[in-house]
Each structure stands twice: as structure tokens, then as C-alpha cells.
XYZ file of C-alpha atoms in Angstrom:
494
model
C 184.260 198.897 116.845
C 180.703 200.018 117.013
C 179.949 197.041 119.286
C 182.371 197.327 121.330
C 181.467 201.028 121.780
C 178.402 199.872 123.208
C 180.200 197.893 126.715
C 183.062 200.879 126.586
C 180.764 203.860 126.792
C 178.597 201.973 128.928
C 181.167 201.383 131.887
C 182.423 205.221 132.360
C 179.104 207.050 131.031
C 177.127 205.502 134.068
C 179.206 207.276 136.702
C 178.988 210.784 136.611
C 175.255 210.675 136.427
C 174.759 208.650 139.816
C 174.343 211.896 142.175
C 171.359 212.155 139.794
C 170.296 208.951 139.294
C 170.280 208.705 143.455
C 168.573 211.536 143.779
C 165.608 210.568 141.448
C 165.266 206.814 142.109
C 166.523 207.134 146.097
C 168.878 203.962 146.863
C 172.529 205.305 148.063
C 173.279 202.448 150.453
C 173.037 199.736 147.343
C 173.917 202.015 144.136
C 176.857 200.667 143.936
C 175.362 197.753 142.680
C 174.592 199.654 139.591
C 178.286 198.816 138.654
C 178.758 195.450 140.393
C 175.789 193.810 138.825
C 177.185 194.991 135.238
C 180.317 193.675 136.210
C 179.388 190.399 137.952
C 177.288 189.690 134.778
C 179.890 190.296 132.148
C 182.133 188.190 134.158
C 180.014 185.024 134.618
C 178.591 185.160 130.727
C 182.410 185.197 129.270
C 182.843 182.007 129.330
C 179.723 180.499 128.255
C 179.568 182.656 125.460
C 183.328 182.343 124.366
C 181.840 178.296 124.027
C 178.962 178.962 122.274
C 180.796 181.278 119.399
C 182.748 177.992 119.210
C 179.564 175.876 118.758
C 177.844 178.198 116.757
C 179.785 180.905 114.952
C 180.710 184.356 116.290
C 178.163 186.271 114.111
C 174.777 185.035 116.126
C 176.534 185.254 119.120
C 177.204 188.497 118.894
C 174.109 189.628 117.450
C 172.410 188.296 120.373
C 174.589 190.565 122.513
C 173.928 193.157 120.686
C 170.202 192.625 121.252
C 170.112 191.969 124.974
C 172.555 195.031 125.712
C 170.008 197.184 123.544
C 166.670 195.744 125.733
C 168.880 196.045 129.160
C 169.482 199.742 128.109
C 165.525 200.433 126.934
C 164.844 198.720 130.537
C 167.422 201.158 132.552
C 165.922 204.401 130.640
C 162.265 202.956 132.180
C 163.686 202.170 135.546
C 161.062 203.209 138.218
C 163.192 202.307 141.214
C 167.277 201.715 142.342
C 166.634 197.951 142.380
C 164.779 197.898 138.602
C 167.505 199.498 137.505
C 169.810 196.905 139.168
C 168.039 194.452 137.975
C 168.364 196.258 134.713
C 171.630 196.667 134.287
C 172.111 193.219 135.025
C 169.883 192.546 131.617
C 172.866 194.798 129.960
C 175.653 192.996 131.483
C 174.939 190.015 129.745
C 174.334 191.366 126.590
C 177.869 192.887 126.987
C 179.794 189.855 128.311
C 179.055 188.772 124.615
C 180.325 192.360 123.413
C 183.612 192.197 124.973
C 184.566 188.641 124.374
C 182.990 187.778 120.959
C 184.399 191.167 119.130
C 187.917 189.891 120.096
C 187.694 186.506 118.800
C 186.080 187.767 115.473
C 189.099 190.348 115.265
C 191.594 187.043 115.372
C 189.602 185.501 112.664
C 189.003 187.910 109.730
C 192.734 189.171 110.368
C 196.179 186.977 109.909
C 198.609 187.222 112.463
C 200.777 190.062 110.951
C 197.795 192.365 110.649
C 195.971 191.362 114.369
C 197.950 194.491 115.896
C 196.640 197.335 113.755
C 192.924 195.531 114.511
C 193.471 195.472 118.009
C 195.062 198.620 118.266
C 191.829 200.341 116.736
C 190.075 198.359 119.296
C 191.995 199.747 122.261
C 191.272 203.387 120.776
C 187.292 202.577 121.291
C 188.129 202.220 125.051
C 190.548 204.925 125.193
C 187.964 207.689 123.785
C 185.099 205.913 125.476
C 187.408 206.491 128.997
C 187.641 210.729 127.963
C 184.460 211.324 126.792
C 182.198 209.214 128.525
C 182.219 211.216 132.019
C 181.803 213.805 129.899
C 179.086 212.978 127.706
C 177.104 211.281 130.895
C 177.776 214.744 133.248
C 176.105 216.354 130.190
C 172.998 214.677 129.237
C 172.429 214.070 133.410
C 173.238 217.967 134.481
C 171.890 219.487 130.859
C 168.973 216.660 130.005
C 167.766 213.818 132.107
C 170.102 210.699 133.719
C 167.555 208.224 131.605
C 169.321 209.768 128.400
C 172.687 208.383 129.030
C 171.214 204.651 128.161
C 169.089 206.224 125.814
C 171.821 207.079 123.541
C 173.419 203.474 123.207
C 169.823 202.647 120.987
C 170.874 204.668 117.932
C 174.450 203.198 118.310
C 173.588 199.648 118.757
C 171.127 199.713 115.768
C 173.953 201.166 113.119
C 176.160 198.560 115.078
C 173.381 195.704 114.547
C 172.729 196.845 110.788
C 176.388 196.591 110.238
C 177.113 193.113 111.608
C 173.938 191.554 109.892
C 174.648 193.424 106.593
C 178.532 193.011 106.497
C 179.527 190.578 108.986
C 181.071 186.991 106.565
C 182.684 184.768 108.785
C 185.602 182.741 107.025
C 184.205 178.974 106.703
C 186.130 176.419 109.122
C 185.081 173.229 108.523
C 187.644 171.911 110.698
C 189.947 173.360 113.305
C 193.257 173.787 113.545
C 194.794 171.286 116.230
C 196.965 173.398 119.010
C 200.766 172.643 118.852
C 200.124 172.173 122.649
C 198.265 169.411 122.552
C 195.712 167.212 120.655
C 192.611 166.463 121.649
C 189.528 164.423 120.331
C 186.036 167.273 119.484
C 182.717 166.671 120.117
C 180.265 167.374 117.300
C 180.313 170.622 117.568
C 176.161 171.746 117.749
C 175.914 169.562 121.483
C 175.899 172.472 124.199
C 176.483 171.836 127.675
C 173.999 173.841 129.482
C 174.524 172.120 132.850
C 178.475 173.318 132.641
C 176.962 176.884 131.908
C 174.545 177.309 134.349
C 177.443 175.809 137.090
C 180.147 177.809 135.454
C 177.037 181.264 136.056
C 176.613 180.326 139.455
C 180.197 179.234 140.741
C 181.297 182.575 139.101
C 177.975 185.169 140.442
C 178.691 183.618 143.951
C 182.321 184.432 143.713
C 182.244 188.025 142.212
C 179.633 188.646 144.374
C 181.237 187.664 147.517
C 184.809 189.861 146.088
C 182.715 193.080 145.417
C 180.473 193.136 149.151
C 182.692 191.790 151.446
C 184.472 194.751 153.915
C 181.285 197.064 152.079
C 177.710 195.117 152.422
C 178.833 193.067 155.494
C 182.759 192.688 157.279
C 184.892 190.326 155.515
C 184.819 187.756 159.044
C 180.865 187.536 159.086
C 178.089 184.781 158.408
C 177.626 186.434 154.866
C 181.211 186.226 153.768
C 182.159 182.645 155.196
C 178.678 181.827 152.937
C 179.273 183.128 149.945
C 182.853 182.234 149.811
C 181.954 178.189 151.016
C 179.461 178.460 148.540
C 181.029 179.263 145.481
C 183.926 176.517 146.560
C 181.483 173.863 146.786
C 179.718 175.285 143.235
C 183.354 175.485 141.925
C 183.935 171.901 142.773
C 180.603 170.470 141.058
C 181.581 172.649 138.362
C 184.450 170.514 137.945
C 182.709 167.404 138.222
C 180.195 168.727 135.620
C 183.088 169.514 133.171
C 184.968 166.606 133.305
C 181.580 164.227 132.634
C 180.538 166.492 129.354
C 181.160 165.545 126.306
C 181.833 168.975 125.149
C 182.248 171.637 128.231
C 181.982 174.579 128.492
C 185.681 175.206 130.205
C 187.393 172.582 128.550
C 190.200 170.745 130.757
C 192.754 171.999 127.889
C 192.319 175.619 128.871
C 194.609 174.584 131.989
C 196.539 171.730 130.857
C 198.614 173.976 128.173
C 200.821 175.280 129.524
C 200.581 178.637 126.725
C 197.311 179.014 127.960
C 197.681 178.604 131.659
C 200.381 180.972 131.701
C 198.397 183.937 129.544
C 195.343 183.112 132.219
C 197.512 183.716 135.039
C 199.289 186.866 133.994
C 196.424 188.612 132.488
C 194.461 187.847 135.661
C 197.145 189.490 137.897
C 197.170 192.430 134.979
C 193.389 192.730 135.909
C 194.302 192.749 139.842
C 196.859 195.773 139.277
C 194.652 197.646 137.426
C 192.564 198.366 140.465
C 195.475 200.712 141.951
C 194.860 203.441 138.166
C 191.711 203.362 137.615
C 190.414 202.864 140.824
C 192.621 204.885 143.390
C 194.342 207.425 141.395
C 191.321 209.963 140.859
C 190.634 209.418 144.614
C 194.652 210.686 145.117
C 194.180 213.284 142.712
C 191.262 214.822 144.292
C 192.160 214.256 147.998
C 195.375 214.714 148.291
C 196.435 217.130 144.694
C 193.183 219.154 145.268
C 192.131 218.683 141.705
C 188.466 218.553 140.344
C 186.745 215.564 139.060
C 187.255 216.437 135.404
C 191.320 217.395 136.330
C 191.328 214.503 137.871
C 189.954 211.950 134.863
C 192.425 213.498 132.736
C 195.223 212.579 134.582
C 194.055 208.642 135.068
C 193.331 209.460 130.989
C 196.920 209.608 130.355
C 196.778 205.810 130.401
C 194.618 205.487 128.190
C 196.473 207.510 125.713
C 199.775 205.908 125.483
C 198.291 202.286 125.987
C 196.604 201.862 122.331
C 199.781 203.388 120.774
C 202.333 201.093 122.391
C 199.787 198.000 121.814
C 199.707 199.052 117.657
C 203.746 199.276 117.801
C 203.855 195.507 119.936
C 204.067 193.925 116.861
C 207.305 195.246 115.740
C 208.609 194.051 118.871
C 207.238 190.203 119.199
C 208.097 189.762 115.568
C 211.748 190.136 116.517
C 211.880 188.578 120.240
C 208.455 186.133 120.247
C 205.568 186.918 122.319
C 206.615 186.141 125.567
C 210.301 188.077 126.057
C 207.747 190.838 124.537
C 205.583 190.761 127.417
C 208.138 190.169 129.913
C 209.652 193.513 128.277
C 206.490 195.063 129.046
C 205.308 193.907 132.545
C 208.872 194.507 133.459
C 208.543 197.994 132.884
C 205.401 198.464 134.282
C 206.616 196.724 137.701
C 209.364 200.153 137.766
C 206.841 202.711 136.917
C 204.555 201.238 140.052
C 207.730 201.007 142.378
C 208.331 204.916 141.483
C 204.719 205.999 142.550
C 205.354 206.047 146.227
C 208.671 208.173 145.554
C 206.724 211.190 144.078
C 206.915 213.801 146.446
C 203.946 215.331 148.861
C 202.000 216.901 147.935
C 203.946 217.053 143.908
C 202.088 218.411 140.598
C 199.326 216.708 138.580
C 201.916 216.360 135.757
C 203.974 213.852 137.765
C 201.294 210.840 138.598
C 200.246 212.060 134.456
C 203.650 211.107 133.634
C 203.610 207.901 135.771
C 200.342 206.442 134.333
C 201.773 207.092 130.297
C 204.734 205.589 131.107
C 202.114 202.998 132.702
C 200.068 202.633 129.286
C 203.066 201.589 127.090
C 204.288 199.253 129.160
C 201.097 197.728 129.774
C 200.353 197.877 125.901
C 203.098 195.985 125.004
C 202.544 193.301 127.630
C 198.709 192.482 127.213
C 198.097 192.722 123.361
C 201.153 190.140 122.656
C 199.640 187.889 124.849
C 196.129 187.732 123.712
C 197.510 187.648 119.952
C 200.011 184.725 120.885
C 196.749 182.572 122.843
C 194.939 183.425 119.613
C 197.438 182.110 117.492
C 197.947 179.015 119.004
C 194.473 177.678 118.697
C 192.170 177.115 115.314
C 189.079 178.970 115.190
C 186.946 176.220 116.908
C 188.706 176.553 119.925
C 189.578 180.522 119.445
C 186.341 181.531 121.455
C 187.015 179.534 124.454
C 190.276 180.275 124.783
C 189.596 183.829 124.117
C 187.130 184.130 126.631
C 189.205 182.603 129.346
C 192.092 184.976 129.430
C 189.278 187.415 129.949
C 187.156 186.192 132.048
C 190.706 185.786 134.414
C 191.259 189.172 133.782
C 187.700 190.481 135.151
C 188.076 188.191 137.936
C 191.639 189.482 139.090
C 189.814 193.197 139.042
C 187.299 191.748 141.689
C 189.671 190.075 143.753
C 191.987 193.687 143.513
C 188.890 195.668 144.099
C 188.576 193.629 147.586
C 191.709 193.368 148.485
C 193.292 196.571 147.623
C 190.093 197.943 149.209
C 191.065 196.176 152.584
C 194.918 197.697 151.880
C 193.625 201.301 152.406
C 191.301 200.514 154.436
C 193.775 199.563 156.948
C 195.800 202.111 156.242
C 193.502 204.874 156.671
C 191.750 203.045 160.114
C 195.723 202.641 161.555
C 196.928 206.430 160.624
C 192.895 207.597 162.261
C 193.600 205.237 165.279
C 197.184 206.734 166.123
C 196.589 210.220 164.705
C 198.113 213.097 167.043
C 195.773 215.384 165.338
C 192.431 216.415 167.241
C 189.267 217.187 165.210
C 189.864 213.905 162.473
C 186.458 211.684 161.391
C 185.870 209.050 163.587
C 185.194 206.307 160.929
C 186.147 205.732 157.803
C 182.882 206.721 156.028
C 183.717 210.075 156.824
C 187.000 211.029 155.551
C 185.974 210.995 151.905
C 183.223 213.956 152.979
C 185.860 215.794 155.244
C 188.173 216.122 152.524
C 185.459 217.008 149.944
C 185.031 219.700 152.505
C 188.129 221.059 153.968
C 186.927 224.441 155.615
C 185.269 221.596 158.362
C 188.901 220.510 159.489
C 191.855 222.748 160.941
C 194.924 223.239 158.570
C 196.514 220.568 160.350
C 193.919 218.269 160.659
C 193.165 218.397 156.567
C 197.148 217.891 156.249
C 197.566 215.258 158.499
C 193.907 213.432 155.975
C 196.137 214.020 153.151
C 198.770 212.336 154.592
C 197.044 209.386 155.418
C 195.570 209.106 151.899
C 198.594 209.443 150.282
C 200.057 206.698 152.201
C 196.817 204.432 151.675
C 197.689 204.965 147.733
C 201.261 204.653 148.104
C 200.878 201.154 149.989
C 197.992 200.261 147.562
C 200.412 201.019 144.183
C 203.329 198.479 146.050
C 200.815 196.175 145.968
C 200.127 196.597 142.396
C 203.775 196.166 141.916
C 203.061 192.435 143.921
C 200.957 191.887 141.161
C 203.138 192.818 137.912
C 205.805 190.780 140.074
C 203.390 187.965 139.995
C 202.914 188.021 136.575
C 206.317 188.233 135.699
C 207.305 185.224 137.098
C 204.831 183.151 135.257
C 205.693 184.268 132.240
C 209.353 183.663 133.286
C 208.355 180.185 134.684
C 205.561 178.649 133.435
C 204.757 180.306 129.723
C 206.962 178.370 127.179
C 210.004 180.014 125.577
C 208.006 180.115 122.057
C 204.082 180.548 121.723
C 203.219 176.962 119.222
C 201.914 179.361 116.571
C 199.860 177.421 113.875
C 199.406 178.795 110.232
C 196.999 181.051 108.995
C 194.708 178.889 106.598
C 195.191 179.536 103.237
């Protein structure tokens, strides 16, 4: 929990600090990068590290992370400049693309299946707190202390973490793996790496992400840059695959598709990580543009979420005990798809209570529909193939929050540019760029004028949440169509 501390705290703690970090270190035009090079670095390093806890144990694997997300965050607390710290931050994105994946696989092996909820569930509270107090903690030490601070702090916390692993850490001996009721297929020894498949599998997935989180910011989405990066991480995609299929023992395995459990998980939980963009992107934009609210006011009501999720997750197993795994998530996404269809009916300009009440009922239904899943993958595989596995449904996950981060982007986007173009209103921004500041600052715009903003950004959200509900919709057929009636669950070993 202590580990995974480390990536939670990391992700939200970063964000209230950046007026000061941009106003020490200079850089607004690329500090966004500050989270997309964390991001495109956890991404890439799932999957090669969900392989190599497979090869080599979790324990190592993890300590490594641990080590590398402790050196990124010494490096960030030196930063001289915005692109150091880029860089930087980079160096602690792949120390926590180990965090994230390895802690879950190690949960799956020291726990049997009937205790993997309570586990998880304690898991889900680490990101739930970390989602509170981490604005809080990083507006304190950056208003109160100095922005360098907020990495500062993760040293004491990843040494007690590192202490504790090395110290306490026994990882159940597995000889041999479990064969998958899905299918069987002939291992490699297990100590041959395939380095070519992870460098490929680093640079199919940096050109990708990369390409998701500039395009329509750094350069428009029809440009030289985009058609590049995009044709680039095709062709890389496409020697990945010829990479992968020559190895002896690669680093995404051709089983990860061909079963059909596994597939289906990868599918869903990537279109879970596309909704999620419409929350925890958009909503404290709605809250503060068109409720009026603060920044703080405004956290709390996205941290509603985060509240009900871990509960609902920790009560999941009650419910896929009875039903199986996958009528459990199709319980859950089902719900969720409702509770996004009834965002665009609350009323203009409503009470902060009401989107609150939306994004609970949001958290248990999305805790009972992820949790299952990643449990049921988990179960189907023995612990030589748990890490891979593992690591895919995440590392689909991540990549459905890029591609929603894009494309949801683009949604309001167009939304906003179509209500500016055809706007009755005199006195509006002329660009995009400069509604966010107008609305920050009201007492610039007539009492219409403001009105007629709010309008528009309620409409951007509105359209942006339906297209969340696309999403849940998407995932709910696959589970309907392509995950099998009953997850193969093996045995836990004696």
C-alpha cells in the first residue's frame, strides 16, 4: 500500500503546485508535459515489466520501481529548468509503471481468490485518499514551503516502503505454472528476456501516447506532425508484431488476445479508461465554470467518486460469488451507462450536490464492474503468466484514457468553437484559449455574455458525458458478446 502510495500521491500532488512550478522554472506553453511524460512512461513500461515479474519474480521488480521512482523524484526536487523536470518526471514514470502494475499482481499471489477483494479494496482506498489529500497536501507545501517539497516528500515514503518490501516481502514458490483453462500453451525457460519485443513494444507505445496527448494541443490533429506520429507508431506496431511472433518468449504473448477471457477484460477495461476522461477530467472544469465553485469545492465534488468506488469494489465479491464475474460486471457497467445518460438531464445551472450525487452513484457502479474483472483475469492464469496478463488489462486501460483525453478533447472543442461561431451574444472570446480566462474572470463579460459561456460549457460537458455513455455502451457489449459466460477459474495451489 506504501508503494502504491508512491504513483497515487504522485499523480494529483503535482497539480496544484504548477502556477508555482511555472512561475519558478518559466515553461507554460509545454508544462503540460509534466503530466504527459509521467503518463506516456507508465504506459509504455506496463507491459514490459508485467513480463519481467513473470521472468523474474515480482519482488525485484518492484524494488527496482521503487528505486527509479525515488531517483526520478530526487531529480524533479533538483530540476533547474521546465524541460529537466520533464525529463525528470519521465525518470519517475518508469519507476511507477512498475508501481502500479507489479503491486497488483503481487496482491493476486499472496491472497486466494475469496480474500483478493478485501486486498484490493484496501488498495483502491490508497487512491481514494491520495485523490483528497493530494491537492491539498501539494497547494500546501507549494503556497506554505517550496514546489521542490512536493517530490521531496515521496523519499521518506519510498524508503519505509523499500525497507518493508526487502524486509517482509516472501513470494510463494511456483515452480511451475498453472496452465489457463483457456488454452495451453508450450513456456520458454523462463530467465530468456526479449529485449527486442520491449524496446518495440516502448517505442510503438511512446509514439502512440504521444501522438493521443499533442494532437488538437501541440499541433492540429490534420498536420505533418499528426499524420507522422500516427504512421509511425502503425508501422512500429506492425514490426512489433513481427518481433513477437519470432521470440521465443515475448514480451506480449499472442495468448493475451487469443483468449477470449482475456481479450474481452482488455477491451472493456480499455473503454472503462476512455470514460473516465469525462469525471476526472471535465467535471471540475463544469464545476468551476459553469456552478461557480472554487478549486477545492470543486475536487470534492469529483471526490465523491472516489468515495463510494473502494466500498462497492470490497462488497463485489459478495456479488460475483453468487452470479460469476462477468453478469457482475455487466451489473455494474450497466449502471454506470444510466448514471452518465442522467448527467445531461441535471438542470442549469443545478446545486453542487446533484453532479456529487451523480459521480457516487458513478463509483459503485464502476467498483463493481472493474475489480471483478481484474480478479476473474487473475484467476484464470497461474502465477507465471499472472504479470503479463495483469499488465495488459492495464496498460489497455491507460491507453483508452489517452485516446479519451484526445477525443473527448476534440468533443468540446467543437462544441465550444460551434456555440462561439453562432453566438448572438456580442463581447464573447474570439478563440478558444480564451474562454477558460473569461470565465475565471467574469466582471470582463456582460451578464449575458458570461451566461450565454456557461451555456456553452455546459453543453460541451453534457455532449462530452454522452460520449462517455458510448463508451460504457462499448464495454457492455463485449462483455455481453465476446467475454465467456464463466471466467475458467483454476485452483488456488495448495
Amino acid at each position: 500500500m506504501l508503494g502504491m502510495a508512491l504513483a497515487a500521491l504522485d499523480g494529483t500532488i503535482v497539480s496544484t503546485a504548477v502556477p508555482q512550478i511555472v512561475a519558478d522554472l518559466g515553461g507554460f506553453s509545454v508544462f503540460s508535459w509534466l503530466f504527459s511524460g509521467y503518463l506516456l512512461a507508465v504506459t509504455v513500461t506496463l507491459p514490459v515489466y508485467g513480463k519481467l515479474s513473470d521472468t523474474f519474480g515480482r519482488k525485484p521488480v518492484l524494488i527496482a520501481g521503487i528505486i527509479l521512482f525515488l531517483i526520478g523524484s530526487l531529480l524533479c526536487a533538483t530540476a533547474w529548468n521546465m524541460a529537466s523536470l520533464i525529463a525528470f518526471r519521465v525518470v519517475q514514470g518508469l519507476g511507477g509503471g512498475a508501481l502500479q502494475g507489479t503491486v497488483q499482481v503481487i496482491a493476486a499471489d499472496l491472497y486466494p481468490l475469496k480474500e483478493r477483494p478485501k486486498i484490493q479494496a484496501k488498495l483502491s482506498t490508497v487512491w481514494a485518499t491520495s485523490s483528497i489529500a493530494g491537492p491539498a497536501l501539494g497547494g500546501l507545501l507549494a503556497g506554505y514551503a517550496d514546489w521542490r517539497w512536493i517530490f521531496m516528500i515521496n523519499l521518506p515514503v519510498g524508503a519505509l516502503a523499500l525497507w518493508l518490501v526487502i524486509k517482509y516481502l516472501r513470494e510463494p514458490n511456483r515452480a511451475t505454472s498453472a496452465k489457463s483453462a483457456d488454452a495451453a500453451t508450450d513456456r520458454a525457460p523462463r530467465h530468456r528476456v526479449d529485449w527486442a519485443g520491449a524496446l518495440a513494444v516502448f517505442a510503438t507505445g511512446a509514439l502512440l501516447v504521444t501522438a493521443l496527448v499533442q494532437g488538437g494541443v501541440a499541433w492540429p490533429w490534420v498536420s505533418a506532425p499528426s499524420f507522422a506520429f500516427f504512421g509511425g507508431s502503425a508501422v512500429l506496431a506492425a514490426l512489433t508484431v513481427v518481433i513477437e511472433r519470432r521470440a521465443t518468449n515475448p514480451i506480449i504473448p499472442g495468448w493475451v488476445w487469443r483468449r477470449r477471457t482475456i481479450a474481452a477484460v482488455n477491451l472493456a477495461l480499455g473503454a472503462l479508461g476512455l470514460l473516465m476522461v469525462a469525471p476526472t477530467v471535465f467535471l471540475p472544469t463544469y464545476a468551476q465554470s459553469v456552478l461557480g465553485l472554487g478549486p477545492i469545492a470543486a475536487g470534492f465534488v469529483l471526490s465523491a467518486m472516489t468515495l463510494s468506488w473502494p466500498i462497492s469494489a470490497a462488497l463485489s465479491s459478495r456479488v460475483y460469488n453468487r452470479i460469476g464475474f462477468r453478469l457482475t460486471a455487466v451489473t455494474g457497467i450497466s449502471l454506470a451507462l444510466l448514471v452518465l445518460l442522467a448527467f445531461p438531464l441535471l438542470p442549469y445551472p443545478g446545486q453542487a450536490w446533484q453532479p456529487a450525487l451523480i459521480m457516487l452513484l458513478l463509483g459503485a457502479a464502476l467498483g463493481i464492474f472493474q475489480l471483478p474483472l481484474i480478479i476473474g483475469v487473475q484467476s484464470t492464469v497461474g502465477w507465471s503468466e499472472r504479470g503479463t496478463a495483469t499488465a495488459s488489462i492495464l496498460f489497455c486501460r491507460q491507453v483508452g484514457q489517452s485516446v479519451g483525453a484526445a477525443l473527448f478533447g476534440a468533443v468540446a472543442n467543437g462544441v465550444l468553437a460551434a456555440r462561439l461561431t453562432n453566438a448572438p451574444t456580442p463581447g464573447l472570446p474570439d478563440d478558444l484559449d480564451s474562454v477558460s480566462k473569461a470565465l475565471e474572470n467574469p466582471a470582463t463579460l456582460t451578464e449575458e455574455a458570461a451566461d450565454y459561456l456557461r451555456r456553452a460549457m455546459d453543453s460541451a460537458v453534457e455532449y462530452v458525458f454522452l460520449g462517455a455513455a458510448g463508451a460504457a455502451a462499448v464495454s457492455l457489449l463485449v462483455l455481453i458478446f465476446v467475454a465467456p459466460r464463466r471466467f475458467p477459474v483454476l485452483k488456488d495451489p495448495e
